CSV table of C-alpha atoms in Angstrom, one decimal:
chain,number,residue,atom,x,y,z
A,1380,UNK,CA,26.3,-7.6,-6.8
A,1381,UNK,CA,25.1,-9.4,-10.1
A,1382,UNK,CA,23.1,-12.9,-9.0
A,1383,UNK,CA,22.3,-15.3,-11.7
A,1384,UNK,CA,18.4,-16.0,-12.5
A,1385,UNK,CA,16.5,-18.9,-11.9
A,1386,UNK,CA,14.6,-19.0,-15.0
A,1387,UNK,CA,11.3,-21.2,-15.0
A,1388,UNK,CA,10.1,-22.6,-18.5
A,1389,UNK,CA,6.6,-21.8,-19.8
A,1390,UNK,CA,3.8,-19.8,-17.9
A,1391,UNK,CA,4.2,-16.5,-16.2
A,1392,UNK,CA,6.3,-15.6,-13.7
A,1393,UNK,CA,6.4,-13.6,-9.8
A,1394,UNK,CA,9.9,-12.5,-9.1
A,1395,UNK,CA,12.9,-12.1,-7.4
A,1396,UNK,CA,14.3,-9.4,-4.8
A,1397,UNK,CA,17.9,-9.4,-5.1
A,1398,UNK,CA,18.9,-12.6,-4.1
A,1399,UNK,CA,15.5,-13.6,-3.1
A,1400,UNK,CA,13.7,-15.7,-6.2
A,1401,UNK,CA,10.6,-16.3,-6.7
A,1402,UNK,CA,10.1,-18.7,-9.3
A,1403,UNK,CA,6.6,-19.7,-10.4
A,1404,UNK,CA,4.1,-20.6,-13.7
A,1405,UNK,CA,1.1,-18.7,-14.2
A,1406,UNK,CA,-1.6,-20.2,-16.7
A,1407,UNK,CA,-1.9,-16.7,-18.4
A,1408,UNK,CA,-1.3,-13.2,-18.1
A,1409,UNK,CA,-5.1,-12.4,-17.7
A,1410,UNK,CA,-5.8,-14.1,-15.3
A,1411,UNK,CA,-6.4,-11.0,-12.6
A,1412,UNK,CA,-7.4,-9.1,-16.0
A,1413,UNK,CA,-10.0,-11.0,-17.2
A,1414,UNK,CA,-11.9,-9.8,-14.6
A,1415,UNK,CA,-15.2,-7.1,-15.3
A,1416,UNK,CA,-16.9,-5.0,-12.5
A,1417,UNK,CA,-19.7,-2.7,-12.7
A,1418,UNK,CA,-19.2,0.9,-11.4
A,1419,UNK,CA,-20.9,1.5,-8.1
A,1420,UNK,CA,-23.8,4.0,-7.9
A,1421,UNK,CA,-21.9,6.4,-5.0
A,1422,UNK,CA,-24.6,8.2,-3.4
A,1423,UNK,CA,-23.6,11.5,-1.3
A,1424,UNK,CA,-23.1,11.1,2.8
A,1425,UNK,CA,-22.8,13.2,5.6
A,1426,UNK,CA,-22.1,12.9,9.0
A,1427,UNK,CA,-21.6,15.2,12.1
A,1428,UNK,CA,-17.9,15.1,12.8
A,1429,UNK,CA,-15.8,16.3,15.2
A,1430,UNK,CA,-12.1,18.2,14.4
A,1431,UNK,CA,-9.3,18.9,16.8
A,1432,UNK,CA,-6.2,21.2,15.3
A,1433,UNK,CA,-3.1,20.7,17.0
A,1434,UNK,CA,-2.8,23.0,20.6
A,1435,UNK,CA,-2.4,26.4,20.8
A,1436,UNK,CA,-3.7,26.5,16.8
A,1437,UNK,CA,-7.2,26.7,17.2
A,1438,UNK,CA,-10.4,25.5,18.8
A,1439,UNK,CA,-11.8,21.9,18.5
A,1440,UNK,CA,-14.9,21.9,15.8
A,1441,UNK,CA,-17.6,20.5,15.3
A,1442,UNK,CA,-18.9,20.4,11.9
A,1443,UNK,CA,-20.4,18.6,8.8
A,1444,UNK,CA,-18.3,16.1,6.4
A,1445,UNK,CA,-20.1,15.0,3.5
A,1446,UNK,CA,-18.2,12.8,0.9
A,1447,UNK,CA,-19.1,9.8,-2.0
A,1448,UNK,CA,-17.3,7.0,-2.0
A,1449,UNK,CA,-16.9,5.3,-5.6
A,1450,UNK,CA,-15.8,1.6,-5.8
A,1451,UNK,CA,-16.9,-1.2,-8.1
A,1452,UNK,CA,-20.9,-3.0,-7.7
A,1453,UNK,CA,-19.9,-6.3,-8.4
A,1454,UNK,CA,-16.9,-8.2,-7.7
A,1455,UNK,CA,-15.5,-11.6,-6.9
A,1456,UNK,CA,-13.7,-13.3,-3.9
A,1457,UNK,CA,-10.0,-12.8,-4.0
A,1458,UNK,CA,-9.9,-9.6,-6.1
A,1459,UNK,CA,-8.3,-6.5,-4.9
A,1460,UNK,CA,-10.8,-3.4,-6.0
A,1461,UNK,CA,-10.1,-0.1,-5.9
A,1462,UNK,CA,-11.7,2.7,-3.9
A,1463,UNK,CA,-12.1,6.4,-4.0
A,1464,UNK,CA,-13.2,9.0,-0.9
A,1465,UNK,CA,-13.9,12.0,-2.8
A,1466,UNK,CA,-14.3,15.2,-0.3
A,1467,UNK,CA,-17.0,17.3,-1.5
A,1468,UNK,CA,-16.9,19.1,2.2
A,1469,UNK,CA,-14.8,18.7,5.0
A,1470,UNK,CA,-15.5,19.3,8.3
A,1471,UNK,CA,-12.8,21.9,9.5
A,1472,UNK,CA,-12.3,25.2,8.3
A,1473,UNK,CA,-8.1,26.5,7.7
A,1474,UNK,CA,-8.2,28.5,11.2
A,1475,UNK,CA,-7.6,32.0,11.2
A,1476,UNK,CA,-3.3,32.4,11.4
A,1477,UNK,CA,-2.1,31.8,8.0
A,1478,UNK,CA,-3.1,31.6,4.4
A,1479,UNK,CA,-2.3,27.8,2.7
A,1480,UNK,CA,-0.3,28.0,-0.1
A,1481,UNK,CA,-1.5,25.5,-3.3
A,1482,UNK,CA,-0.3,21.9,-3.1
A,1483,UNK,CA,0.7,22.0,0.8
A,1484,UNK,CA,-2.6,19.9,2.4
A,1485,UNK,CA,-2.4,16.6,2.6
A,1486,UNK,CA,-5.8,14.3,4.0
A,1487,UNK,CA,-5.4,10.8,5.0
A,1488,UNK,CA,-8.2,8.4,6.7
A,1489,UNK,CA,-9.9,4.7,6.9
A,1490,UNK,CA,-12.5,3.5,5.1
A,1491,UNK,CA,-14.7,1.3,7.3
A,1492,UNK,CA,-15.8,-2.1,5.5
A,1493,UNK,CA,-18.9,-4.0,6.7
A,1494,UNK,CA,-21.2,-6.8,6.5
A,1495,UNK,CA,-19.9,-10.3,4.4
A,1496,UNK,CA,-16.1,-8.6,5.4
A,1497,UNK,CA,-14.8,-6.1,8.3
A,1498,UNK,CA,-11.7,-4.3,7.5
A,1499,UNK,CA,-10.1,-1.0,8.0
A,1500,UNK,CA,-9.1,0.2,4.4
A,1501,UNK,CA,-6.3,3.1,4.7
A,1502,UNK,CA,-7.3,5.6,2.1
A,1503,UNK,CA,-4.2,8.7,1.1
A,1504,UNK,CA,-4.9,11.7,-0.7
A,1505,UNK,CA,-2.1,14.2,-2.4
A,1506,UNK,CA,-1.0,17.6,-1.5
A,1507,UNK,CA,-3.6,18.5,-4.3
A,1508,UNK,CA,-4.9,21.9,-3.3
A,1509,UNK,CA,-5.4,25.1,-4.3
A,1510,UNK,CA,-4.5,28.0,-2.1
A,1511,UNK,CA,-7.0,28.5,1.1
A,1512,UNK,CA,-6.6,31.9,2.9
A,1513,UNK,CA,-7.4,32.1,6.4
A,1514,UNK,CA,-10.5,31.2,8.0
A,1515,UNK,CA,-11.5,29.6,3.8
A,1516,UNK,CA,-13.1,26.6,3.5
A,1517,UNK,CA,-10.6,23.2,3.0
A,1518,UNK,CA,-10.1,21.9,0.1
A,1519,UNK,CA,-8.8,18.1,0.3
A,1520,UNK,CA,-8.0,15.7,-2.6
A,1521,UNK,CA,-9.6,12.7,-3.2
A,1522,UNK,CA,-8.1,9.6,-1.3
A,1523,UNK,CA,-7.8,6.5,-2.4
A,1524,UNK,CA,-6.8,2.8,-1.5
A,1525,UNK,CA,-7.5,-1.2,-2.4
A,1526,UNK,CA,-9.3,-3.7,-0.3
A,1527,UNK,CA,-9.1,-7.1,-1.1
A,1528,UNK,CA,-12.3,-8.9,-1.0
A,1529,UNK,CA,-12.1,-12.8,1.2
A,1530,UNK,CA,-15.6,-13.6,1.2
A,1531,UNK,CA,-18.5,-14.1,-1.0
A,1532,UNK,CA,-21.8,-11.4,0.4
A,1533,UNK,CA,-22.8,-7.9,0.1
A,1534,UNK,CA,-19.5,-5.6,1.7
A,1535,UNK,CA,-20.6,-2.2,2.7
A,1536,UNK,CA,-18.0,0.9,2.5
A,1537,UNK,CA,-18.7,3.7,5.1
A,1538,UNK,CA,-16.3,6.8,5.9
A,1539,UNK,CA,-14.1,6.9,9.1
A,1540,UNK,CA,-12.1,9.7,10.9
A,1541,UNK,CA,-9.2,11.1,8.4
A,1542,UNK,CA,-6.5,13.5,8.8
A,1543,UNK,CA,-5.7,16.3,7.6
A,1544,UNK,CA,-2.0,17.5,7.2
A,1545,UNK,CA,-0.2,20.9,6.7
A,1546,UNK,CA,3.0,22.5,7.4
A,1547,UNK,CA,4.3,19.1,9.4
A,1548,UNK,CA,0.6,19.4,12.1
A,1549,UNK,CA,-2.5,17.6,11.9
A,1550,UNK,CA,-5.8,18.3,12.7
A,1551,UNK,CA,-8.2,14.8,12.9
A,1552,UNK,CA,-11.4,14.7,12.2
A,1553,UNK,CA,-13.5,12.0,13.7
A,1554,UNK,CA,-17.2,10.9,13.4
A,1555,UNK,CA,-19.8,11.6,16.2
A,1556,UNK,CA,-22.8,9.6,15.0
A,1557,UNK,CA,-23.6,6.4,12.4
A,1558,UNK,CA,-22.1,7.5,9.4
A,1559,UNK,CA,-24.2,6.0,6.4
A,1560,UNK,CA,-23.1,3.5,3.5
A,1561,UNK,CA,-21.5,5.3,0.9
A,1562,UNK,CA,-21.2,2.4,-1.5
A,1563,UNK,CA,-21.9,-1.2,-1.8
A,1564,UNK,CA,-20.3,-4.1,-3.3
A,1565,UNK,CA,-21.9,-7.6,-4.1
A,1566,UNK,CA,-19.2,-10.4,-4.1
A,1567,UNK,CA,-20.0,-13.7,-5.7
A,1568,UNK,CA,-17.5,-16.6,-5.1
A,1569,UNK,CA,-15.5,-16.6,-8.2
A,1570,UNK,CA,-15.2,-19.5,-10.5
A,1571,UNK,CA,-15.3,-23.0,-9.2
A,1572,UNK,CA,-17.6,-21.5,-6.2
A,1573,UNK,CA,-14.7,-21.4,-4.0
A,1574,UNK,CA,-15.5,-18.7,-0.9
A,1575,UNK,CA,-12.1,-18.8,0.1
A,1576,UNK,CA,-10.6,-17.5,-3.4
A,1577,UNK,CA,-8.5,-20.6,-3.9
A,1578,UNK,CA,-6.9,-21.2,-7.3
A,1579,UNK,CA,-8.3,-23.4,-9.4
A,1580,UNK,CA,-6.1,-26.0,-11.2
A,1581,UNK,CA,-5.4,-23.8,-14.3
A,1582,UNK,CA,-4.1,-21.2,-12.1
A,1583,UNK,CA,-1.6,-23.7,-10.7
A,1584,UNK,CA,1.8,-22.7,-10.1
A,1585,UNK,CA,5.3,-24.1,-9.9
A,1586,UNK,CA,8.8,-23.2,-8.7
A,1587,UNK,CA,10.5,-26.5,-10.4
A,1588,UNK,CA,13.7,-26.4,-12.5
A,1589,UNK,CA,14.8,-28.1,-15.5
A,1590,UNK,CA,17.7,-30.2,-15.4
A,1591,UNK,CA,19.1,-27.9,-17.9
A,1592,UNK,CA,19.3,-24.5,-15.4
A,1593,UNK,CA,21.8,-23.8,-12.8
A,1594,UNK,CA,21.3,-22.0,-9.7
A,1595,UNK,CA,23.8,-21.3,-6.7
A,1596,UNK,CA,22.0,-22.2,-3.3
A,1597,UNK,CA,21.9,-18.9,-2.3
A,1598,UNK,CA,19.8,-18.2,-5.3
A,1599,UNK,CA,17.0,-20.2,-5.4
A,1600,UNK,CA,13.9,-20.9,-3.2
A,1601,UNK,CA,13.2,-24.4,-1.6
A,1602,UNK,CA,9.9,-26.1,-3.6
A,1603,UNK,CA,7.8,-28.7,-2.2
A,1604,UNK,CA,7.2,-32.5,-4.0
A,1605,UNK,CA,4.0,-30.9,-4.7
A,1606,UNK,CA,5.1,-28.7,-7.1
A,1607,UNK,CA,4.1,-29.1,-10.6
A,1608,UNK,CA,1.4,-31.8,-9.6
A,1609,UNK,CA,-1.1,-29.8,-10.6
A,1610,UNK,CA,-2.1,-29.0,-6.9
A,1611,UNK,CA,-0.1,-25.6,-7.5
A,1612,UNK,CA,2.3,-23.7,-4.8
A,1613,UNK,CA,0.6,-20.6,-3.3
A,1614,UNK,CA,3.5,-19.2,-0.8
A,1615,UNK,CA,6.7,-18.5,-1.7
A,1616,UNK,CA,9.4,-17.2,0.6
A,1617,UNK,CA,12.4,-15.1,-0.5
A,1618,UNK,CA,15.9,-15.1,0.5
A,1619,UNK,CA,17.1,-11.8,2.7
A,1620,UNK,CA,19.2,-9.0,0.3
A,1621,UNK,CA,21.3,-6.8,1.9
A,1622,UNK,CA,20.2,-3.4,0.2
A,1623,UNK,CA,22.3,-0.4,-0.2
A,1624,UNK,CA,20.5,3.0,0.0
A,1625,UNK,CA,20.9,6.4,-0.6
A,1626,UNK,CA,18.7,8.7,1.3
A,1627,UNK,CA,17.4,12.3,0.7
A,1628,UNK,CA,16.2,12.9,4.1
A,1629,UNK,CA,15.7,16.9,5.9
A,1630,UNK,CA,18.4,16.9,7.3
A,1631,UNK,CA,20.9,16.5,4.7
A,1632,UNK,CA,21.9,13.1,2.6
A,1633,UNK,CA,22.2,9.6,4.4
A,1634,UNK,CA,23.4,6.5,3.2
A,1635,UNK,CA,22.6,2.9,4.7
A,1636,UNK,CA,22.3,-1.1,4.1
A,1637,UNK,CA,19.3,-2.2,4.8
A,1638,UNK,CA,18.3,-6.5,5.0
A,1639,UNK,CA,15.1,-7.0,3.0
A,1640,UNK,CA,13.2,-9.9,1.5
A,1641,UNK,CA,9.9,-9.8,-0.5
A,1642,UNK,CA,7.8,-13.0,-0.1
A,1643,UNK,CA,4.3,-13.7,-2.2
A,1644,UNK,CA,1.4,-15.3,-1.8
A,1645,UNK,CA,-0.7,-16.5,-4.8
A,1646,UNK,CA,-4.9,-15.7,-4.0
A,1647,UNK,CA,-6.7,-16.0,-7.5
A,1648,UNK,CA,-5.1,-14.2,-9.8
A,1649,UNK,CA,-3.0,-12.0,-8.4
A,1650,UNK,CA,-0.1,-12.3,-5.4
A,1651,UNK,CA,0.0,-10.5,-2.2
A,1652,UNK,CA,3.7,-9.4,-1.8
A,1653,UNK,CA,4.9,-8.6,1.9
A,1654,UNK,CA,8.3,-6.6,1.7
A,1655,UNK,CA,10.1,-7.4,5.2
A,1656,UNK,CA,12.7,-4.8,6.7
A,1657,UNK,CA,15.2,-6.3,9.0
A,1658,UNK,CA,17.0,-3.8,9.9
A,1659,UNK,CA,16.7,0.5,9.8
A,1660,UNK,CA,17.5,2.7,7.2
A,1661,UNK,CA,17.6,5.8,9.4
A,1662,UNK,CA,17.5,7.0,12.7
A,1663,UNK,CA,14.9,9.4,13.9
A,1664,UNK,CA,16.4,13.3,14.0
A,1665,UNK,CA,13.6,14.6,16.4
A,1666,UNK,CA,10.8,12.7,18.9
A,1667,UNK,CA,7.8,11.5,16.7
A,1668,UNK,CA,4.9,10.6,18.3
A,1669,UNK,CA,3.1,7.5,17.3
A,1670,UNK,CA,0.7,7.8,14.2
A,1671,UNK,CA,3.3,10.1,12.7
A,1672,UNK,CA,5.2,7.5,10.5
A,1673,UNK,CA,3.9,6.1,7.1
A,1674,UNK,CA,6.5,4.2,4.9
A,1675,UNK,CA,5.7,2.6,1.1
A,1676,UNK,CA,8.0,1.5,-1.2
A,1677,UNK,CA,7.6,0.9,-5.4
A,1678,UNK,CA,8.6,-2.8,-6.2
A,1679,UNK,CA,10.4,-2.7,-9.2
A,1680,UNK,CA,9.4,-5.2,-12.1
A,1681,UNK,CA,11.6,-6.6,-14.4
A,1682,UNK,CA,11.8,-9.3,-17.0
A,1683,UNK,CA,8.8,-10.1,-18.7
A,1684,UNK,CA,6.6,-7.9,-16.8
A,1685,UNK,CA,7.2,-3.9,-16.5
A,1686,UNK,CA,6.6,-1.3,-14.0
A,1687,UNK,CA,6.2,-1.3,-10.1
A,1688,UNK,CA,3.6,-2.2,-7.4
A,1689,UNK,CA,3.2,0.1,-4.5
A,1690,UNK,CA,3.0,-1.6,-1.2
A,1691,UNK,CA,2.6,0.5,1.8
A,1692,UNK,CA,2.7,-0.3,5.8
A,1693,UNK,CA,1.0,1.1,8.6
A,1694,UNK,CA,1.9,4.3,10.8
A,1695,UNK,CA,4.3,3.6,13.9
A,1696,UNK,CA,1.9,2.4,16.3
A,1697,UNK,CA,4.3,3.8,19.9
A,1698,UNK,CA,6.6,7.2,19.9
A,1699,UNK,CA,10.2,7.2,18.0
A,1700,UNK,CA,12.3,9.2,20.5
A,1701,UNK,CA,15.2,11.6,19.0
A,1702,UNK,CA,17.8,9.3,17.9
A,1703,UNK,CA,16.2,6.0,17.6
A,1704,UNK,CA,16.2,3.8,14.9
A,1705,UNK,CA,13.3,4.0,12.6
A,1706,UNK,CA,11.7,0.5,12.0
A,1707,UNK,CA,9.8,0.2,8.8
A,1708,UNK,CA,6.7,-2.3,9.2
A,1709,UNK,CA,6.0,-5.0,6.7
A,1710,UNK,CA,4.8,-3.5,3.7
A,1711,UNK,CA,2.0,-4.8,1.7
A,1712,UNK,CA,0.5,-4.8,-1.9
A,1713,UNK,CA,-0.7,-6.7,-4.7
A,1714,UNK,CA,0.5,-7.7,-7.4
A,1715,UNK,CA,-1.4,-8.6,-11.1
A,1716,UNK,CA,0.8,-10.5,-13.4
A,1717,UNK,CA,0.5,-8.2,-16.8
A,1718,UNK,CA,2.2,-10.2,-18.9
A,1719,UNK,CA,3.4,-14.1,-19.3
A,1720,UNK,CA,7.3,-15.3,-19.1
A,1721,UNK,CA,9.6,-15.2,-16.0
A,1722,UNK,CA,9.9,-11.9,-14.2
A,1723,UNK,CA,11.7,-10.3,-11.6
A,1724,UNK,CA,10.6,-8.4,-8.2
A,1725,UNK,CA,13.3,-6.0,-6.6
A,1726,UNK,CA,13.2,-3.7,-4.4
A,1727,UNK,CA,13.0,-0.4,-5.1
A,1728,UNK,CA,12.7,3.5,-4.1
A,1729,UNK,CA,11.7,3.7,0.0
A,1730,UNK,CA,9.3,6.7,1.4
A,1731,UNK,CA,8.9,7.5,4.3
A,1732,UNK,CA,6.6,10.5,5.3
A,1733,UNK,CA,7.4,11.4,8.7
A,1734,UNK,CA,5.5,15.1,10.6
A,1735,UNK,CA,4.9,16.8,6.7
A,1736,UNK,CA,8.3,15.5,5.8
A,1737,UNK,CA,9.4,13.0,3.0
A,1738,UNK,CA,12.5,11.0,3.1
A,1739,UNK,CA,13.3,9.0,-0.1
A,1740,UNK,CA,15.6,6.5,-0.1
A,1741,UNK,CA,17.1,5.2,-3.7
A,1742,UNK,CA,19.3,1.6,-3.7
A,1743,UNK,CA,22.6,2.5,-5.3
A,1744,UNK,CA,23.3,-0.9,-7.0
A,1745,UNK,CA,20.9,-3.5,-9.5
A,1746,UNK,CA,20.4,-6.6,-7.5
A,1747,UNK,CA,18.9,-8.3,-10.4
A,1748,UNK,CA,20.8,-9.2,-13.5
């Protein structure tokens, strides 16, 4: 399925899924780059939390969680920072039935963000571990995740409930009291003052041709009279790709087609991509309850610009029964432009970790040439 490239003279570029092009001109390849933050001073909490293992495995306990959270002092509207929950205790013991092998515990959980901004940032750990024998204290990886910062003010990062997976069960650990700030951020509004992160003129974009390139219909995005003006397009809107995957699930190798389309939005420097699924890669091969479900995918990068950005969605918010198609949820990330010329965005290798399970999910043909 070869499609030809709408190519975009001078300036950076965001990219194309398949079919779907997104053609626009960056000032600059630093412009998310330029960017300096302090490291923040992460001071140790704890809190009294409260653990419940799946039933029949053990007792619901109540114990101590104490963890530092690490994320930059100072940053500016419209950057996406990154944040680490480091676990320097966990609440929960490994109840006495089995020994954990190394590399089979997996913690998840949600940062809480306060004061100039509210959000729920999900953090993920690895199946980092080393081996815990029964009734042995866990030992969780750290966990880590972005939050991107929409207004200027001090934000406040406190620890949530997490999860902690092994062997396909969880056991979630929730707070019982105030859980204290575990790191602070200071957000100033960016150059030109703007609160809202909007560009500035240099960071205009454009999704104009020359005369010069050709382009079937099916290949290119619509752009509005404004383009180019110096007022700068900030949304653009792929076109749907019909995907063909290959799929390493537990059950034995799958294959499916699967309609996607990758849109961005431009917010300062950097562009938030949204990856939309319309239609199911798999069916479900047992009932999952809800919360159980967590798909990401690695956006390829081609052209000018290298490499992949993770996006992620959230867990299936109602139960999959046996034999139900498995929706995937937009998938979110962001993207920083690391170098200048007209690149590509594809779509790329699907996971989806499912009750301690992984199904990966590899598309069998190029859609960009």
């Amino acid at each position: 399925m070869s499609k030809r490239r709408r190519v975009i003279p001078g300036g950076g570029g965001v990219r194309r899924a398949g079919a779907a092009t997104f053609a626009l001109v960056l000032g600059g390849a630093g412009l998310a780059l330029g960017l300096t933050a302090g490291t923040a001073q992460a001071a140790e909490v704890s809190y009294a939390t409260h653990c419940v293992p799946p039933a029949g495995v053990a007792d619901p306990i109540d114990g101590t969680t104490k963890v530092e959270v690490d994320a930059p002092a100072t940053a500016k509207v419209g950057d996406t920072v990154d944040v680490v929950w480091k676990f320097l205790q966990a609440a929960s013991k490994n109840p006495d039935i089995i020994d954990l092998p190394a590399n089979t515990v997996l913690p998840t959980g949600t940062l809480k963000a306060a004061g100039a901004q509210t959000a729920d940032v999900a953090m993920t750990g690895t199946r980092t571990n080393p081996a815990i024998p029964k009734g042995g204290d866990m030992v969780l990886s750290d966990m880590k995740g972005t939050l991107k910062l929409t207004t200027a003010g001090t934000v406040t990062l406190a620890p949530g409930a997490y999860t902690v997976n092994a062997y396909g069960t969880n056991t979630v650990c929730t707070p019982t009291g105030t859980v204290p700030t575990a790191a602070t951020i200071n957000v100033t509004a960016g150059d030109g003052g703007s609160p809202s992160g909007s560009p500035t003129p240099s960071d205009s974009t454009s999704s104009s041709a020359s005369p010069s390139e050709s382009a079937s219909p099916s290949d290119s995005t619509s752009a509005s009279p404004s383009d180019g003006t110096g007022t700068g397009q900030t949304d653009f809107t792929g076109k749907q790709v019909d995907v063909p995957y290959a799929c390493k699930t537990p059950i034995g190798d799958k294959s499916a087609t699967s309609p996607v389309q990758i849109n961005a939005s431009k917010s300062g420097g950097s562009y938030a991509l949204t990856v939309k699924f319309n239609g199911s890669v798999m069916d479900s091969p047992a009932d999952i309850p809800a919360g159980s479900v967590k798909p990401s995918m690695e956006v390829v990068l081609g052209g000018a610009d290298s490499g992949t950005v993770h996006v992620e969605g959230p867990t299936n918010s109602s139960a999959i029964k046996s034999g139900d198609p498995i929706k995937i949820p937009d998938l979110t990330g962001t993207y920083k432009p690391g170098a200048s010329g007209s690149s590509t965005l594809s779509p790329g290798v699907l996971t989806v970790n499912a009750l301690g399970t992984t199904t990966t999910c590899t598309p069998t043909k190029s859609l960009v040439s």
